[in-house]
PDB file of C-alpha atoms in Angstrom:
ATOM      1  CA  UNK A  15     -44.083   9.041   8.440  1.00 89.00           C
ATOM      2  CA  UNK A  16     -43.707   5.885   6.836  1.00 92.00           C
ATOM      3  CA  UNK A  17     -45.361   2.641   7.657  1.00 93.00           C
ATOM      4  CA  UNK A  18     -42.486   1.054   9.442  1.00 95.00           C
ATOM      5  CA  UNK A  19     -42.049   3.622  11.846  1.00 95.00           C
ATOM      6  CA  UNK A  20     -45.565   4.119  12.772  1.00 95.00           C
ATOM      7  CA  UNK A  21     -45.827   0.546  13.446  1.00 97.00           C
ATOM      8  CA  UNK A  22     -42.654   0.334  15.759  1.00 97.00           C
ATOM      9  CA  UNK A  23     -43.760   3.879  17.964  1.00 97.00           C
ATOM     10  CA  UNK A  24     -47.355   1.645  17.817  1.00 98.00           C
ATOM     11  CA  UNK A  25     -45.799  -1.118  19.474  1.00 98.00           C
ATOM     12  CA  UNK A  26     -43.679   0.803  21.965  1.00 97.00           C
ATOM     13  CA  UNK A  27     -46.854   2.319  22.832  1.00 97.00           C
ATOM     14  CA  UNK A  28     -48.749  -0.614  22.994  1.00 97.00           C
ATOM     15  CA  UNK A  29     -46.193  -2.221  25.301  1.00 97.00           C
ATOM     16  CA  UNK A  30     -47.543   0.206  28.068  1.00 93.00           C
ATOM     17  CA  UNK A  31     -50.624  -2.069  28.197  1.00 92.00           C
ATOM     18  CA  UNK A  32     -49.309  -4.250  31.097  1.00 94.00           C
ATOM     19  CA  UNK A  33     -47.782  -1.577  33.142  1.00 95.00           C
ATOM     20  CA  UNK A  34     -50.619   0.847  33.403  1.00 95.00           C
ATOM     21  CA  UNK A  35     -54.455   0.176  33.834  1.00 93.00           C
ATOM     22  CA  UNK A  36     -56.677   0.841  30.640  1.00 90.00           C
ATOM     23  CA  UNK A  37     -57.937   3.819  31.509  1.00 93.00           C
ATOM     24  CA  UNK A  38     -54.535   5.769  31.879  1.00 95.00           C
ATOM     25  CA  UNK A  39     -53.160   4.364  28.136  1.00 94.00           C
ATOM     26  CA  UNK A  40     -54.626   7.310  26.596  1.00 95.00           C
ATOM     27  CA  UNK A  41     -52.483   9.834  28.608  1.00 96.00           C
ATOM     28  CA  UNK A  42     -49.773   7.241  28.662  1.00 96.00           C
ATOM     29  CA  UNK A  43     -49.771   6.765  25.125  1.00 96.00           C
ATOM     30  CA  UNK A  44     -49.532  10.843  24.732  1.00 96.00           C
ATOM     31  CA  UNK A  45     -46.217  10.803  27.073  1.00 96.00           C
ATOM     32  CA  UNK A  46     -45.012   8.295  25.293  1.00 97.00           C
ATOM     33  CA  UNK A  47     -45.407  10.073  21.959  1.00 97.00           C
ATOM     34  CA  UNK A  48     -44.331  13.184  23.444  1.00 96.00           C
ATOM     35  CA  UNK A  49     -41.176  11.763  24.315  1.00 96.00           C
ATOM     36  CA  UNK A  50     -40.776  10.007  21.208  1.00 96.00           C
ATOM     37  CA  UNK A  51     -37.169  12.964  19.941  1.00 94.00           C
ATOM     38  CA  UNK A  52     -37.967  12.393  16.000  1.00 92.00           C
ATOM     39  CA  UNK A  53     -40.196  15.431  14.925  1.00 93.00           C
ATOM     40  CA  UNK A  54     -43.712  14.483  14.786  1.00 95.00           C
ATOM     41  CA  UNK A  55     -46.288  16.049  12.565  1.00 96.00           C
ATOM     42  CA  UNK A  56     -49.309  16.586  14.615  1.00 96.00           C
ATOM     43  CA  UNK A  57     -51.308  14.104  11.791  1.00 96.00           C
ATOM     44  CA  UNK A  58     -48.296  11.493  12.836  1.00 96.00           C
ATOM     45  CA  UNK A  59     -48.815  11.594  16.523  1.00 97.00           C
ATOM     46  CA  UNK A  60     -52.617  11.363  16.101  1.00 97.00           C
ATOM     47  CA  UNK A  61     -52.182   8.176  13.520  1.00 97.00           C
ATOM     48  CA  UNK A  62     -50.165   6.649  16.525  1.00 97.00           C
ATOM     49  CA  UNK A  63     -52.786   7.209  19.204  1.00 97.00           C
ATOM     50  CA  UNK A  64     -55.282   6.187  17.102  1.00 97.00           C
ATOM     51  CA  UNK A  65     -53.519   3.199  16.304  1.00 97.00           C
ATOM     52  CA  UNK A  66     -52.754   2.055  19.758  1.00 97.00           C
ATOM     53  CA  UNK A  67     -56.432   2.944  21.051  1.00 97.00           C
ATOM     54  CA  UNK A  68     -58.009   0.267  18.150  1.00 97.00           C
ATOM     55  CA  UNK A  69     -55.080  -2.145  19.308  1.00 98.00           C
ATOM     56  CA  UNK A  70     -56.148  -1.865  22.495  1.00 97.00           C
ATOM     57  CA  UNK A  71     -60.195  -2.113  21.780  1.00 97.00           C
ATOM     58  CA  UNK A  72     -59.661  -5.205  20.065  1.00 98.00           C
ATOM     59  CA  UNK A  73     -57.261  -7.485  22.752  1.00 97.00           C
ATOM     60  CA  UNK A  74     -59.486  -9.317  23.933  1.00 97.00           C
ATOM     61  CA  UNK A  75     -60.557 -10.698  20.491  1.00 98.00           C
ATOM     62  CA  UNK A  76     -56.641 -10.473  19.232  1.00 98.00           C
ATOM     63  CA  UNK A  77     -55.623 -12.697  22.254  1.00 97.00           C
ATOM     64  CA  UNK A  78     -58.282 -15.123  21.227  1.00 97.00           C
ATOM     65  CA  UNK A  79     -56.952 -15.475  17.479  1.00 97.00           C
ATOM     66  CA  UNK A  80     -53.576 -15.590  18.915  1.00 98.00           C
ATOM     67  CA  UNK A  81     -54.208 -18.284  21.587  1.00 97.00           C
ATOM     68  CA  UNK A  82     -55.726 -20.412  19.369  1.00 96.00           C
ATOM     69  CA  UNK A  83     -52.321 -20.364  16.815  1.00 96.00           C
ATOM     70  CA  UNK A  84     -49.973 -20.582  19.649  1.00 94.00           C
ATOM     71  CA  UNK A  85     -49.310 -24.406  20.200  1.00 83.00           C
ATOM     72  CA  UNK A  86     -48.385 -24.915  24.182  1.00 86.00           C
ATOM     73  CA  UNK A  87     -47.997 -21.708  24.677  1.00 89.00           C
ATOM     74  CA  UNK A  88     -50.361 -20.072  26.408  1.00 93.00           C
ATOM     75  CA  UNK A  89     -50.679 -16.077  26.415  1.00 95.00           C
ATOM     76  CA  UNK A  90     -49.462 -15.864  30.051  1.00 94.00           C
ATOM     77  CA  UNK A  91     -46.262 -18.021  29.513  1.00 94.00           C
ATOM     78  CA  UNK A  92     -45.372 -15.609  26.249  1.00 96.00           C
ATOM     79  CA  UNK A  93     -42.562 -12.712  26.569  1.00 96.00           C
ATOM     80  CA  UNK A  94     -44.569  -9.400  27.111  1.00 97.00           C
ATOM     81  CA  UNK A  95     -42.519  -8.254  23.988  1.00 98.00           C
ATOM     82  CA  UNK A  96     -43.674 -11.269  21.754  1.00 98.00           C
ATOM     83  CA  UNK A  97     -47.341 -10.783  22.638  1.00 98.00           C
ATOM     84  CA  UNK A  98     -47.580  -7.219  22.155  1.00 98.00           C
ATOM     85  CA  UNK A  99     -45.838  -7.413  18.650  1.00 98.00           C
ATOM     86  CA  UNK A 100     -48.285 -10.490  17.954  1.00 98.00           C
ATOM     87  CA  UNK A 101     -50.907  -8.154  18.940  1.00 98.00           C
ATOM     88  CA  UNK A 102     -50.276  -5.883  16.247  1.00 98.00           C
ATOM     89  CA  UNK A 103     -49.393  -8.318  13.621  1.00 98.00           C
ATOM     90  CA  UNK A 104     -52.909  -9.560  14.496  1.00 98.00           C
ATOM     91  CA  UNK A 105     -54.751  -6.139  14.556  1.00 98.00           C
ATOM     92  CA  UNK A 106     -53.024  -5.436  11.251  1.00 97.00           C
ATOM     93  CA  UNK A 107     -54.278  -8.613   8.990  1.00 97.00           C
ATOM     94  CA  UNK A 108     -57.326  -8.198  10.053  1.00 97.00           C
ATOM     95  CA  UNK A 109     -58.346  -4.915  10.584  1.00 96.00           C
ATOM     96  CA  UNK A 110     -55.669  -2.915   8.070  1.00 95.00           C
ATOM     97  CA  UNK A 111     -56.861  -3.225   4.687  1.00 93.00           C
ATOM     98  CA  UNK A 112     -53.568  -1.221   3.345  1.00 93.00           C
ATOM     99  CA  UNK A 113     -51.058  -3.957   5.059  1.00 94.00           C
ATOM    100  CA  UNK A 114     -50.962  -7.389   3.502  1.00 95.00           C
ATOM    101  CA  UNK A 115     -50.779 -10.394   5.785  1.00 95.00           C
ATOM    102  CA  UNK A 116     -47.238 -11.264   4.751  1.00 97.00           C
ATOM    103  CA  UNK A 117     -46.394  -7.980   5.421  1.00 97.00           C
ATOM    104  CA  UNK A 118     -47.551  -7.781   8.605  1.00 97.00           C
ATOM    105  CA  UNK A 119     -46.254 -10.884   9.111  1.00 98.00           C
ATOM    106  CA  UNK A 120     -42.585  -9.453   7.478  1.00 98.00           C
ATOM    107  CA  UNK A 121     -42.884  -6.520   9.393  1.00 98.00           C
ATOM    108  CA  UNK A 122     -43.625  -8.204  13.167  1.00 98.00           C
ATOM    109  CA  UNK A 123     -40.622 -10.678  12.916  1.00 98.00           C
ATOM    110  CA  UNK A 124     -38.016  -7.600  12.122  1.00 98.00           C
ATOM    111  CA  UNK A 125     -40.059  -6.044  15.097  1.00 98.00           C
ATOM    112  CA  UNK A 126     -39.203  -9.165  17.020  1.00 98.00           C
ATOM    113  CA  UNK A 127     -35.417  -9.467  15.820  1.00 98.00           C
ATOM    114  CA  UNK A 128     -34.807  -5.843  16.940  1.00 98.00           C
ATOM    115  CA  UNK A 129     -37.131  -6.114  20.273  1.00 98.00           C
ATOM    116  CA  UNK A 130     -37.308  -9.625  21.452  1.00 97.00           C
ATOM    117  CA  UNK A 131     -35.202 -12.559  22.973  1.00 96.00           C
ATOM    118  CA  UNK A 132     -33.242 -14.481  20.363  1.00 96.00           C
ATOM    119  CA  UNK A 133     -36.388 -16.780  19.495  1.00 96.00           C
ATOM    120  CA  UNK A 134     -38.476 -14.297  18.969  1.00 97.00           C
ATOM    121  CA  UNK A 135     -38.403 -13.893  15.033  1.00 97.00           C
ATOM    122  CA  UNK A 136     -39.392 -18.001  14.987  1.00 97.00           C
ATOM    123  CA  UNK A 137     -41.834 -18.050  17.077  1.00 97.00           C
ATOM    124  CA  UNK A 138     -43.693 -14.829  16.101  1.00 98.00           C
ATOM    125  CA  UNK A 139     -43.256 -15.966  12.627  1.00 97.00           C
ATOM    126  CA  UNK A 140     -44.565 -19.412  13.437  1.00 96.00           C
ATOM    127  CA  UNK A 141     -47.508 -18.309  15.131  1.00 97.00           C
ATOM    128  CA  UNK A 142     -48.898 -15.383  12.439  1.00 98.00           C
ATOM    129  CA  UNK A 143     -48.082 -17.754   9.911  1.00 96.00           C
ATOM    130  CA  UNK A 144     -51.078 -20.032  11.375  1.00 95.00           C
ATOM    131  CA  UNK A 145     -52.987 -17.139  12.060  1.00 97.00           C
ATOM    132  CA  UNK A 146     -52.359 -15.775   8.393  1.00 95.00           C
ATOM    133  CA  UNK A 147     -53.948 -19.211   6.716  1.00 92.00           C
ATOM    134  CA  UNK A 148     -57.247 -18.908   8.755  1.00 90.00           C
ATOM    135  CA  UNK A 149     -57.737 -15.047   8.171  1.00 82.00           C
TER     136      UNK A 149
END
């Protein structure tokens, strides 16, 4: 699977975070993939699990890296769809040594075109751009 794709099932996943309690992502995250009607290899559906599980271990310090880049907005106000692409974007510059920040950065504002309201691209841009220059 390449890249791209494995980050946009990731962030479908990882949207589940604010409907369902933490400990249920891990079975939500395996409907989710078992729904998902491209064939899987078994090695792709574990990368996604994976994936969303290490997003999900590390919110609490992504949200701080992204609340401190997001001028007046705080993470409450933001579009559930912004933050958890954000979230990833985040995750990946720091913690994925095989994804360059502007990559990432690339990557989360197509994410947001596709995904998100009609600001989204600028303002996901605008805020991993900050977060990009103090990584």
């Amino acid at each position: 699977m390449k890249r791209t794709e494995l980050r946009k099932y990731t962030f479908k996943a990882l949207f589940r975070t604010f409907f369902y309690p933490e400990e249920e992502l891990p079975e939500q995250t395996d409907l989710y993939i078992d729904s998902i009607e491209e064939p899987l290899t078994e090695k792709d559906k574990e990368d996604i699990h994976a994936r969303v599980m290490d997003v999900v271990s590390h919110i609490e310090e992504l949200d701080k890296i992204i609340a401190e880049h997001s001028v007046k907005w705080s993470l409450a106000r933001m579009d559930h769809v912004d933050l958890t692409i954000l979230r990833l974007a985040v995750y990946e510059m720091k913690y994925d040594d095989q994804v360059p920040g502007q990559v990432a950065i690339n990557e989360a504002v197509e994410l947001a075109k596709r995904y998100g309201s009609d600001n989204s691209g600028a303002f996901v841009n605008g805020v991993l751009g900050g977060v990009l220059k103090c990584l």
